[in-house]
Short mmCIF file of C-alpha atoms and ligand atoms in Angstrom, two decimals:
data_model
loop_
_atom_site.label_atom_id
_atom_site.label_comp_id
_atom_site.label_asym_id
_atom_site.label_seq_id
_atom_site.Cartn_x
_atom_site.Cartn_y
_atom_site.Cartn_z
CA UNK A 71 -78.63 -73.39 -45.48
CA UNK A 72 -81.90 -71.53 -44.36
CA UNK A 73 -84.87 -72.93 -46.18
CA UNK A 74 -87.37 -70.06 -47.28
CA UNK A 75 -90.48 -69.48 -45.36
CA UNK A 76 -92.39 -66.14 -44.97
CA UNK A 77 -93.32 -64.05 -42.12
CA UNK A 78 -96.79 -66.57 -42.80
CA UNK A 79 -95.14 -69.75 -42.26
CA UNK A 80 -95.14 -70.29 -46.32
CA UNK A 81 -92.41 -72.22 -47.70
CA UNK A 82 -90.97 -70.50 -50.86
CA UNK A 83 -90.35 -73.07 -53.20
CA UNK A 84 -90.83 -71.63 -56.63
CA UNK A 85 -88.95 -69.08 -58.11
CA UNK A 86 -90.26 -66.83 -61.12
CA UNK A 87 -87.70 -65.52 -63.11
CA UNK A 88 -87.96 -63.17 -66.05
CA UNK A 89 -85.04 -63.12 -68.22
CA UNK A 90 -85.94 -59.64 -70.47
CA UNK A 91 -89.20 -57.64 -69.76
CA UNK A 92 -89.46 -57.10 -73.96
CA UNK A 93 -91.40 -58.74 -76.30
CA UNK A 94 -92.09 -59.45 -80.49
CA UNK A 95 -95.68 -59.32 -79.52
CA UNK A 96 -98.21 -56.45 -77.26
CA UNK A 97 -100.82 -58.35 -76.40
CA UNK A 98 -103.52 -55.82 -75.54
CA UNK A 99 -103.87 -56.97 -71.47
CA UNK A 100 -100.43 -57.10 -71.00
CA UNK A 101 -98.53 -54.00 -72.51
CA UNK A 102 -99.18 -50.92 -74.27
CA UNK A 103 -99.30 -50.88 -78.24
CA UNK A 104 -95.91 -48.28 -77.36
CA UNK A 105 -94.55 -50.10 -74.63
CA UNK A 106 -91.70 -48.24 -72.42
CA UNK A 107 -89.00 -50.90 -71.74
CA UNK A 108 -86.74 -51.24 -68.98
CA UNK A 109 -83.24 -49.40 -69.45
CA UNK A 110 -80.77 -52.26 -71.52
CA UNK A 111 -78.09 -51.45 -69.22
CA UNK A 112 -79.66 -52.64 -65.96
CA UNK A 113 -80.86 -55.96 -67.47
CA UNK A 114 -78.78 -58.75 -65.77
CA UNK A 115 -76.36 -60.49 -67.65
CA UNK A 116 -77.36 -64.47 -68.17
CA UNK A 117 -74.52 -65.24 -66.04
CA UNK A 118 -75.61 -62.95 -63.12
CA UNK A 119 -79.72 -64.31 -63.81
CA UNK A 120 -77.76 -68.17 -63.15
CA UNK A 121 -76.70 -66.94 -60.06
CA UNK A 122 -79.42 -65.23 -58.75
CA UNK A 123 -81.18 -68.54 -59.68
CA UNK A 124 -78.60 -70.70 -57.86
CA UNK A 125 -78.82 -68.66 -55.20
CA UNK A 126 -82.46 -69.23 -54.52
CA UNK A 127 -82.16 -72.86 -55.22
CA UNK A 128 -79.67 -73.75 -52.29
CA UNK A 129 -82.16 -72.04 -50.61
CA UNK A 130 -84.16 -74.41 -50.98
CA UNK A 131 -86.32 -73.70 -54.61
CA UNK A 132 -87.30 -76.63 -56.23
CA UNK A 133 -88.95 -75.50 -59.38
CA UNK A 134 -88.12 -72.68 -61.74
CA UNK A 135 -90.22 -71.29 -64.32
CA UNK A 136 -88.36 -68.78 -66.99
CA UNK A 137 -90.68 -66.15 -67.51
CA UNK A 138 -90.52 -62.28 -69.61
CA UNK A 139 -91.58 -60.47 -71.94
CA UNK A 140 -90.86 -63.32 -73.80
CA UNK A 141 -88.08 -65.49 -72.98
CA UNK A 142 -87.22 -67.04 -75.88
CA UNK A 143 -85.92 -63.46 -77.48
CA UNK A 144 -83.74 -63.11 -74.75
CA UNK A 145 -80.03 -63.02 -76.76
CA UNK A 146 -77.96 -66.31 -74.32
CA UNK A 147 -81.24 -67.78 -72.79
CA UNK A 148 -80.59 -71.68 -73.64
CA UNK A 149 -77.16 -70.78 -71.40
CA UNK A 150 -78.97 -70.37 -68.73
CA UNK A 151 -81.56 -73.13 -69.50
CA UNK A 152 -78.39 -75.18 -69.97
CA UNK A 153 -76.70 -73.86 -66.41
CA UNK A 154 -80.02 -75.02 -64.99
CA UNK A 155 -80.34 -78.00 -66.07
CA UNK A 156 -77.16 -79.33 -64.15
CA UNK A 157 -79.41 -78.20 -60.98
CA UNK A 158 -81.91 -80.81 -62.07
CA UNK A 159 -78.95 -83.45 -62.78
CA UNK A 160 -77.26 -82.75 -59.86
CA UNK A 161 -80.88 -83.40 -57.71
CA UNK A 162 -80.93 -79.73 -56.55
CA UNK A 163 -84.22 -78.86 -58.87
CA UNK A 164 -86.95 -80.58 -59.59
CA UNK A 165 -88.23 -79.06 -62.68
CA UNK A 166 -87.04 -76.21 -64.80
CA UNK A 167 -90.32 -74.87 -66.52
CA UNK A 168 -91.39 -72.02 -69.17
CA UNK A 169 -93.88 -69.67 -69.46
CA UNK A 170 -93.77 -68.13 -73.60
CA UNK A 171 -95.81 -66.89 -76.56
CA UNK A 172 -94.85 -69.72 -78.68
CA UNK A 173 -94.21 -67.62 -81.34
CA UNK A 174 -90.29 -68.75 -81.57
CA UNK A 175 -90.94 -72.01 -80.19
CA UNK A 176 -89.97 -74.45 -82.96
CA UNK A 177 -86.67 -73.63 -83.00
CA UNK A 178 -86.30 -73.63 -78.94
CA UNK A 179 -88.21 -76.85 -78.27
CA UNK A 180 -85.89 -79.57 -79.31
CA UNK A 181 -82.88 -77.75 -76.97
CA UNK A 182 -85.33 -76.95 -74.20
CA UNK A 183 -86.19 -80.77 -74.06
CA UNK A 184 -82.51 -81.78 -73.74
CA UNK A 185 -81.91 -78.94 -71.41
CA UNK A 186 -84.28 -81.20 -69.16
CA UNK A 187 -87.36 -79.19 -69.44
CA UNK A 188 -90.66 -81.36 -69.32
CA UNK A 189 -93.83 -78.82 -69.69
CA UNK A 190 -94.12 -75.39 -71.46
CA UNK A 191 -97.01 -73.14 -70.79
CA UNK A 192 -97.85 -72.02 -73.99
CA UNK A 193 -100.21 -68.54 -74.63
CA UNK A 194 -102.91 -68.65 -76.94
CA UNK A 195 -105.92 -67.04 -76.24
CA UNK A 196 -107.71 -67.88 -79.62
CA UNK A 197 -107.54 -70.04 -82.91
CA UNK A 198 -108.71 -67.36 -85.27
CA UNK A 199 -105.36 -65.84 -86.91
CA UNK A 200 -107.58 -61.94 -87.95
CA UNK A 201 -108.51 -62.06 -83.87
CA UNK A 202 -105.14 -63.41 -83.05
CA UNK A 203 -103.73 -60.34 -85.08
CA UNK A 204 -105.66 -58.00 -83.39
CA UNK A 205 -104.83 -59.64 -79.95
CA UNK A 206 -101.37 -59.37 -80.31
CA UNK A 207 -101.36 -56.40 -82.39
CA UNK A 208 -99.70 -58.32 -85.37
CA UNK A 209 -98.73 -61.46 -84.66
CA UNK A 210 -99.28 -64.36 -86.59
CA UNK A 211 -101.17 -67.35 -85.59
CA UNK A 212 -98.92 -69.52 -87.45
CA UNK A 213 -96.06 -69.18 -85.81
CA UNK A 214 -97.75 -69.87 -82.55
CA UNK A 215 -99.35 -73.36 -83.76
CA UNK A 216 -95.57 -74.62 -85.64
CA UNK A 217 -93.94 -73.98 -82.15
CA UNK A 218 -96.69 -76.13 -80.49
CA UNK A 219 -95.96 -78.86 -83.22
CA UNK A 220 -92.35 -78.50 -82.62
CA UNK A 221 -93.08 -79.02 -78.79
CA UNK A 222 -94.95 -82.17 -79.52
CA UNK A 223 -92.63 -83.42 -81.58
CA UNK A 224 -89.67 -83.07 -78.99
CA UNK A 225 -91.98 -84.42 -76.22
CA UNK A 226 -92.69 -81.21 -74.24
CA UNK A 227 -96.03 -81.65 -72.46
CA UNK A 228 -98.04 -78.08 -73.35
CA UNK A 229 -100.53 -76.16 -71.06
CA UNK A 230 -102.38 -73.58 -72.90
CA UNK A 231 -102.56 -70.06 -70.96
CA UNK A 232 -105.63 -68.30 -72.37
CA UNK A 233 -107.48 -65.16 -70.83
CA UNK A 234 -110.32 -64.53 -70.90
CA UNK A 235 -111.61 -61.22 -72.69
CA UNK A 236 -115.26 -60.09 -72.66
CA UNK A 237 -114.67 -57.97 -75.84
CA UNK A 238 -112.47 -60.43 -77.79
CA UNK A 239 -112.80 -64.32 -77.09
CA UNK A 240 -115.37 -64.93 -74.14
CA UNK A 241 -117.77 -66.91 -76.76
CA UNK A 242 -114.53 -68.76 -78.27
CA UNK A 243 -113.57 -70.17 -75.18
CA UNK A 244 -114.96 -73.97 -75.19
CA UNK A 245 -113.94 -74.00 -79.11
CA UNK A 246 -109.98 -73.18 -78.01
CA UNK A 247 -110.77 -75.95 -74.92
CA UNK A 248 -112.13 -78.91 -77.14
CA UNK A 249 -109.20 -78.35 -79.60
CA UNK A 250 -106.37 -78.32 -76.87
CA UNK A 251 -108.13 -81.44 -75.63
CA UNK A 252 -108.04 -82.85 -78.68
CA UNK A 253 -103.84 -82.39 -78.51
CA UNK A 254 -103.32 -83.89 -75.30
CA UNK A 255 -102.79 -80.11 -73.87
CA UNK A 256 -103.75 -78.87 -70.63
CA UNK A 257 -105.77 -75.33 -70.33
CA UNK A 258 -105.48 -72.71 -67.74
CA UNK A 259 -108.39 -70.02 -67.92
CA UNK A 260 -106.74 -66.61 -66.83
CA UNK A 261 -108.81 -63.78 -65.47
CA UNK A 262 -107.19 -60.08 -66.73
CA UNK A 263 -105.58 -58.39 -63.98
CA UNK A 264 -104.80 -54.77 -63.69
CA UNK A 265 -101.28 -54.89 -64.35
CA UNK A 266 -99.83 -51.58 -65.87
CA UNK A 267 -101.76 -49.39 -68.06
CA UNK A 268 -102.48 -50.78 -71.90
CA UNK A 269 -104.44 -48.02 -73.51
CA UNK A 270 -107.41 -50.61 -73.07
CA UNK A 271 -110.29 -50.42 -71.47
CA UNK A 272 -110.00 -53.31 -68.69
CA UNK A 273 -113.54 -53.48 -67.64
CA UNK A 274 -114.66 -53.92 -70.99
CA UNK A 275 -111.66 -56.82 -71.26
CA UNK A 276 -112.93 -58.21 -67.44
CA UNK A 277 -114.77 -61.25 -67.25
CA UNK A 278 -115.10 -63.08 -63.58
CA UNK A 279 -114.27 -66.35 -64.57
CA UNK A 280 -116.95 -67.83 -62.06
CA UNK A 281 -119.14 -66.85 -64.87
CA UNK A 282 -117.48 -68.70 -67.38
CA UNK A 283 -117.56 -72.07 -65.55
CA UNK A 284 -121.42 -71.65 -65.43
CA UNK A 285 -121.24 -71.67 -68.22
CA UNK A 286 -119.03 -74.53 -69.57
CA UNK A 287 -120.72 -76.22 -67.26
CA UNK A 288 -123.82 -76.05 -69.23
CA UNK A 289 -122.30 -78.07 -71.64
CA UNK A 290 -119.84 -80.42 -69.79
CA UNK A 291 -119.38 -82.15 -66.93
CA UNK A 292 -116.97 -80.53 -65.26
CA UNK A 293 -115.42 -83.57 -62.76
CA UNK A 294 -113.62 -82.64 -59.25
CA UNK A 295 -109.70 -83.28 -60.45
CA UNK A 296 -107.24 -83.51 -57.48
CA UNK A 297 -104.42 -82.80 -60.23
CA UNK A 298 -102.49 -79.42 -58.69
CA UNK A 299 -99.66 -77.37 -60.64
CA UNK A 300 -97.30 -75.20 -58.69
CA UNK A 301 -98.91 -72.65 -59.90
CA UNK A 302 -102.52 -70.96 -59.32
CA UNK A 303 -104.62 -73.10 -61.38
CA UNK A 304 -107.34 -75.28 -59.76
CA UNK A 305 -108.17 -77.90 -61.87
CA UNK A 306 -111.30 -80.08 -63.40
CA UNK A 307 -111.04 -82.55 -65.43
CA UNK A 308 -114.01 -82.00 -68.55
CA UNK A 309 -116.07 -84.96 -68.77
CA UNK A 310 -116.62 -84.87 -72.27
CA UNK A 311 -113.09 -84.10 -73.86
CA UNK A 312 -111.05 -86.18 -70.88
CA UNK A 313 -108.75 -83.08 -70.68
CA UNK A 314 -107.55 -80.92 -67.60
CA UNK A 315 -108.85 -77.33 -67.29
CA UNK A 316 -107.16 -75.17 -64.61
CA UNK A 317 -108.87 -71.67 -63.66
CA UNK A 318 -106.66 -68.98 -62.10
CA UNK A 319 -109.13 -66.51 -60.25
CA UNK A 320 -106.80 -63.65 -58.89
CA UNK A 321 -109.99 -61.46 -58.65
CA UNK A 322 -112.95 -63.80 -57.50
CA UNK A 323 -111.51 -66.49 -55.83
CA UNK A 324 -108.08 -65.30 -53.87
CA UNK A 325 -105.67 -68.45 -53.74
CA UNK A 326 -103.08 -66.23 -51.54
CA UNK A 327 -102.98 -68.55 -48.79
CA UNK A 328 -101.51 -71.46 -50.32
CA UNK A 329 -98.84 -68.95 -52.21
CA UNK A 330 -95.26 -70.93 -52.78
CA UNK A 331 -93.68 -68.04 -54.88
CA UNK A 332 -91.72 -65.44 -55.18
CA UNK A 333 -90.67 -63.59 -58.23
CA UNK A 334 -87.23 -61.90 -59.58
CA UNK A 335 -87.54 -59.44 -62.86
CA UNK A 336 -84.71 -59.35 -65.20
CA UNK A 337 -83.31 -56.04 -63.61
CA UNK A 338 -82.98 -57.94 -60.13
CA UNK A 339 -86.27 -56.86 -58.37
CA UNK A 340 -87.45 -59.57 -56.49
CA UNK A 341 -91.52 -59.32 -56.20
CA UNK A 342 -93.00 -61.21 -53.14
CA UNK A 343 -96.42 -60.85 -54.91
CA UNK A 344 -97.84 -60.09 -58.52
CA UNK A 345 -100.17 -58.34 -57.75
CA UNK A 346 -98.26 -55.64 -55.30
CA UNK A 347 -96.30 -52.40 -56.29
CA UNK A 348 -93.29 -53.51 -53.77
CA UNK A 349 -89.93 -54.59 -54.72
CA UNK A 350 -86.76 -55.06 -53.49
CA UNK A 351 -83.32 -54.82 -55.29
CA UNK A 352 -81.05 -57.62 -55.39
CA UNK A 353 -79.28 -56.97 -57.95
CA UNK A 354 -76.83 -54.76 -55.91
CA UNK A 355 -76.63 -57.08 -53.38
CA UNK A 356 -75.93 -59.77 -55.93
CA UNK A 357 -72.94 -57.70 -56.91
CA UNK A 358 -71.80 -56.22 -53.71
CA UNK A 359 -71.43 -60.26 -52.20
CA UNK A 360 -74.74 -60.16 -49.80
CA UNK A 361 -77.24 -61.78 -51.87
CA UNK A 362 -78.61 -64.06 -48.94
CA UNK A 363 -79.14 -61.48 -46.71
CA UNK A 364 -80.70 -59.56 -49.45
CA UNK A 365 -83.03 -62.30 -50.17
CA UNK A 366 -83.98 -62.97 -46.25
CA UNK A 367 -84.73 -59.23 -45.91
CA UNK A 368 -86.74 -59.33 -49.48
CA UNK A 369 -88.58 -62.05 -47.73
CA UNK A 370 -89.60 -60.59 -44.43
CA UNK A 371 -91.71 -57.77 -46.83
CA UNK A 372 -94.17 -60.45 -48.88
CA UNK A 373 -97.37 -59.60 -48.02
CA UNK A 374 -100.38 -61.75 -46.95
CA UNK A 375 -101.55 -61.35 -50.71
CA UNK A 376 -102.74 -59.33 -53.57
CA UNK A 377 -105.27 -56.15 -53.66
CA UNK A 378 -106.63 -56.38 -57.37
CA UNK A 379 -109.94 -55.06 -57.98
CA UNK A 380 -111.06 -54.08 -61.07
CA UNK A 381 -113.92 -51.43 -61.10
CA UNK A 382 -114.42 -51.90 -57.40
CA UNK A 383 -112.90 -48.42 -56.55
CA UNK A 384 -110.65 -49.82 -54.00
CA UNK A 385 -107.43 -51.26 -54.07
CA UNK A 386 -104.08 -49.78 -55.57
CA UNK A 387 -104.07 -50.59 -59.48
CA UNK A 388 -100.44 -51.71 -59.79
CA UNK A 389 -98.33 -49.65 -61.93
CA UNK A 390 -96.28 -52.07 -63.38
CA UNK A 391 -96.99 -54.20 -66.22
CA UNK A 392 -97.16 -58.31 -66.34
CA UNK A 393 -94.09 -58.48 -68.85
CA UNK A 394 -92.13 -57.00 -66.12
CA UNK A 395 -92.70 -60.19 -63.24
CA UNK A 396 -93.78 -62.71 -66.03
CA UNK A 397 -96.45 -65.09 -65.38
N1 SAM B 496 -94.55 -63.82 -73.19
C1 SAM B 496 -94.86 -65.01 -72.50
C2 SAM B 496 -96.30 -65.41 -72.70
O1 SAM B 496 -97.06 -64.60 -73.23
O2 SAM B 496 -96.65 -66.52 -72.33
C3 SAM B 496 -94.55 -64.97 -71.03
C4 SAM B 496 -94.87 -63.72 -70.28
S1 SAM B 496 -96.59 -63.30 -70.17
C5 SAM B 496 -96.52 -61.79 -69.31
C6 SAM B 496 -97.15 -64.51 -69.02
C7 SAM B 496 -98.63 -64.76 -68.97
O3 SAM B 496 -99.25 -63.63 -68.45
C8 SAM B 496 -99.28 -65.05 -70.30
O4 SAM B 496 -100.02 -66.25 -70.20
C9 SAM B 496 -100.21 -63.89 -70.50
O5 SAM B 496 -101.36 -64.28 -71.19
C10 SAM B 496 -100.50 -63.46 -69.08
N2 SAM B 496 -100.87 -62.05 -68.91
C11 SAM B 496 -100.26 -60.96 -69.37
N3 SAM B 496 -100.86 -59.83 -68.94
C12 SAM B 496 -101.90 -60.24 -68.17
C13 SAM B 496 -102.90 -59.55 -67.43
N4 SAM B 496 -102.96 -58.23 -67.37
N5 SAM B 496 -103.80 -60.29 -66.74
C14 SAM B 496 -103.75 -61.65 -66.77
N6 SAM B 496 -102.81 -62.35 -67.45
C15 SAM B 496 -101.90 -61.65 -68.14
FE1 SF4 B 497 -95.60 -60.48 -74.84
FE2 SF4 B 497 -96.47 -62.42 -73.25
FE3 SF4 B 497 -97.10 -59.85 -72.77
FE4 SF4 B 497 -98.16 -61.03 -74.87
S1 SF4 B 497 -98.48 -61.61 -72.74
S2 SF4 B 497 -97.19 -58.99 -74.83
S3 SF4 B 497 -96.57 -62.37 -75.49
S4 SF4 B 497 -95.10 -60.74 -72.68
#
């Protein structure tokens, strides 16, 4: 069957899938403190998100990161983590992955692992439970830090996510890095994109994360790493702590040319970039028995890359918010 490749000559090899835009927690980048959620009855059933998934995979995907909202409140999801995981058995898939707040965690990480995932990327943008709190408007710290232990525990290699806020964590940043270190974990730095509006003030949240290496590197060494995710990140390794620290630059330093992914929300709208307002439906085509087609058509449309600017005064703020595509 057709292997994936763009109108650019990039092969699409990673599929984003987000299983249920909602989530226990409205972190104040991401969503609104009174978040409008996508109607329940056009959410895809677990069985149709498997296809959609399998589709894309004899297509030629080799990775698949679940994605939301958060996934692990999605009612079914270890079905579909378990329908996946044949994929990786079978040879079709090389890694089944899973982006989440951590909050629910410890009792997902022992099934996860047997379902054949390896790595979790785990978000946790500070160790202070009162800043936490107001971060997530009311979540608790501790819930995050027993589904890491669980994770350790059932050998599931963790990446921190953590982005970077200039009114909430920029001077907390190496604190969070040294302890991750100090658990064997991996850290992606995040710069805040303008994704949906969240009754926030994003230039006041905005940091260029340029900025933020000067100034880690002030106090490390921050060593050349050829290490590379699937993902965004470009990595160092920190001199100091031994550990890997990825930075994902949407806004200073565009990575769109090496871009291997495509995203599907959990209403069927395939995305061929974050950080553009375009989709296209495949959820009708998934039902009315032209999915491929749907899919090659989908493809034709993703765009050289994204147009984020925040403050610039150009660019097209997108509308719709991160939970929706998932990161
Ligand atoms: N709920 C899960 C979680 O928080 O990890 C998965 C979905 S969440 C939308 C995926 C990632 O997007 C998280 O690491 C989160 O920190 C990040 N994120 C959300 N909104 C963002 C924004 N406006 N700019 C940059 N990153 C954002
Ligand atoms: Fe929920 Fe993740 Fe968005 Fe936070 S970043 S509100 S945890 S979906």
């Amino acid at each position: 069957m057709k292997r994936l490749t763009d109108n650019f000559g990039r092969r699409i090899d990673y599929l984003r899938l987000s299983v249920t835009d909602r989530c226990n927690l409205r972190c104040v980048y991401c969503m609104p403190k009174r978040m409008r959620f996508l109607p329940k009855r056009d959410v895809l059933s677990i069985e149709e998100l498997e296809a959609l998934a399998s589709a894309f995979i004899r297509r030629g995907v080799r990775a698949v990161r679940i994605t939301g909202g958060e996934p692990l409140m999605r009612g079914g999801v270890m079905r579909l983590f378990r329908a996946l995981s044949r994929h990786l058995r079978r040879g079709d898939l090389d890694e089944i992955a899973l982006t989440t707040n951590g909050s629910r965690l410890a009792s997902f990480a022992g099934a996860l692992r047997d379902c054949g995932v390896e790595r979790v990327n785990v978000s946790l943008d500070t160790l202070k439970p009162d800043i936490f709190s107001a971060l997530t408007r009311g979540g608790l710290l501790s819930e995050v830090l027993s589904g890491l232990e669980a994770a350790d525990k059932a050998g599931l290699r963790v990446k921190i996510n953590l982005v970077v806020l200039g009114d909430a964590n920029l001077d907390e940043v190496p604190e969070v890095i040294m302890w991750a270190h100090g658990r064997g974990y991996a850290v992606s730095l995040i710069e805040v994109m303008p994704l949906g509006d969240v009754g926030e003030d994003r230039l006041a949240q905005y940091v260029p994360l340029d900025f933020v290496r000067r100034r880690l590197s002030e106090r490390w060494v921050l060593e050349a790493e050829g290490y590379r995710s699937l993902g965004p990140s470009r990595y160092v390794r920190v001199r100091e702590t031994g550990g890997l620290l990825g930075f994902i630059t949407p806004l200073t330093e565009n990575f769109c040319a090496s871009c291997n992914r495509v995203r599907v929300s959990c209403v069927g709208e395939f995305f061929g970039c974050l950080g553009r307002g375009v989709s296209v439906d495949l959820r009708g085509a998934l039902r009315g028995g032209f999915l491929d087609e749907a899919i090659d058509r989908a493809l034709l449309g993703k765009m050289w890359g994204h147009d984020f600017r925040i403050g610039g005064g150009v660019g097209v703020p997108v509308a719709r918010h991160m939970s929706v595509t998932g990161g």
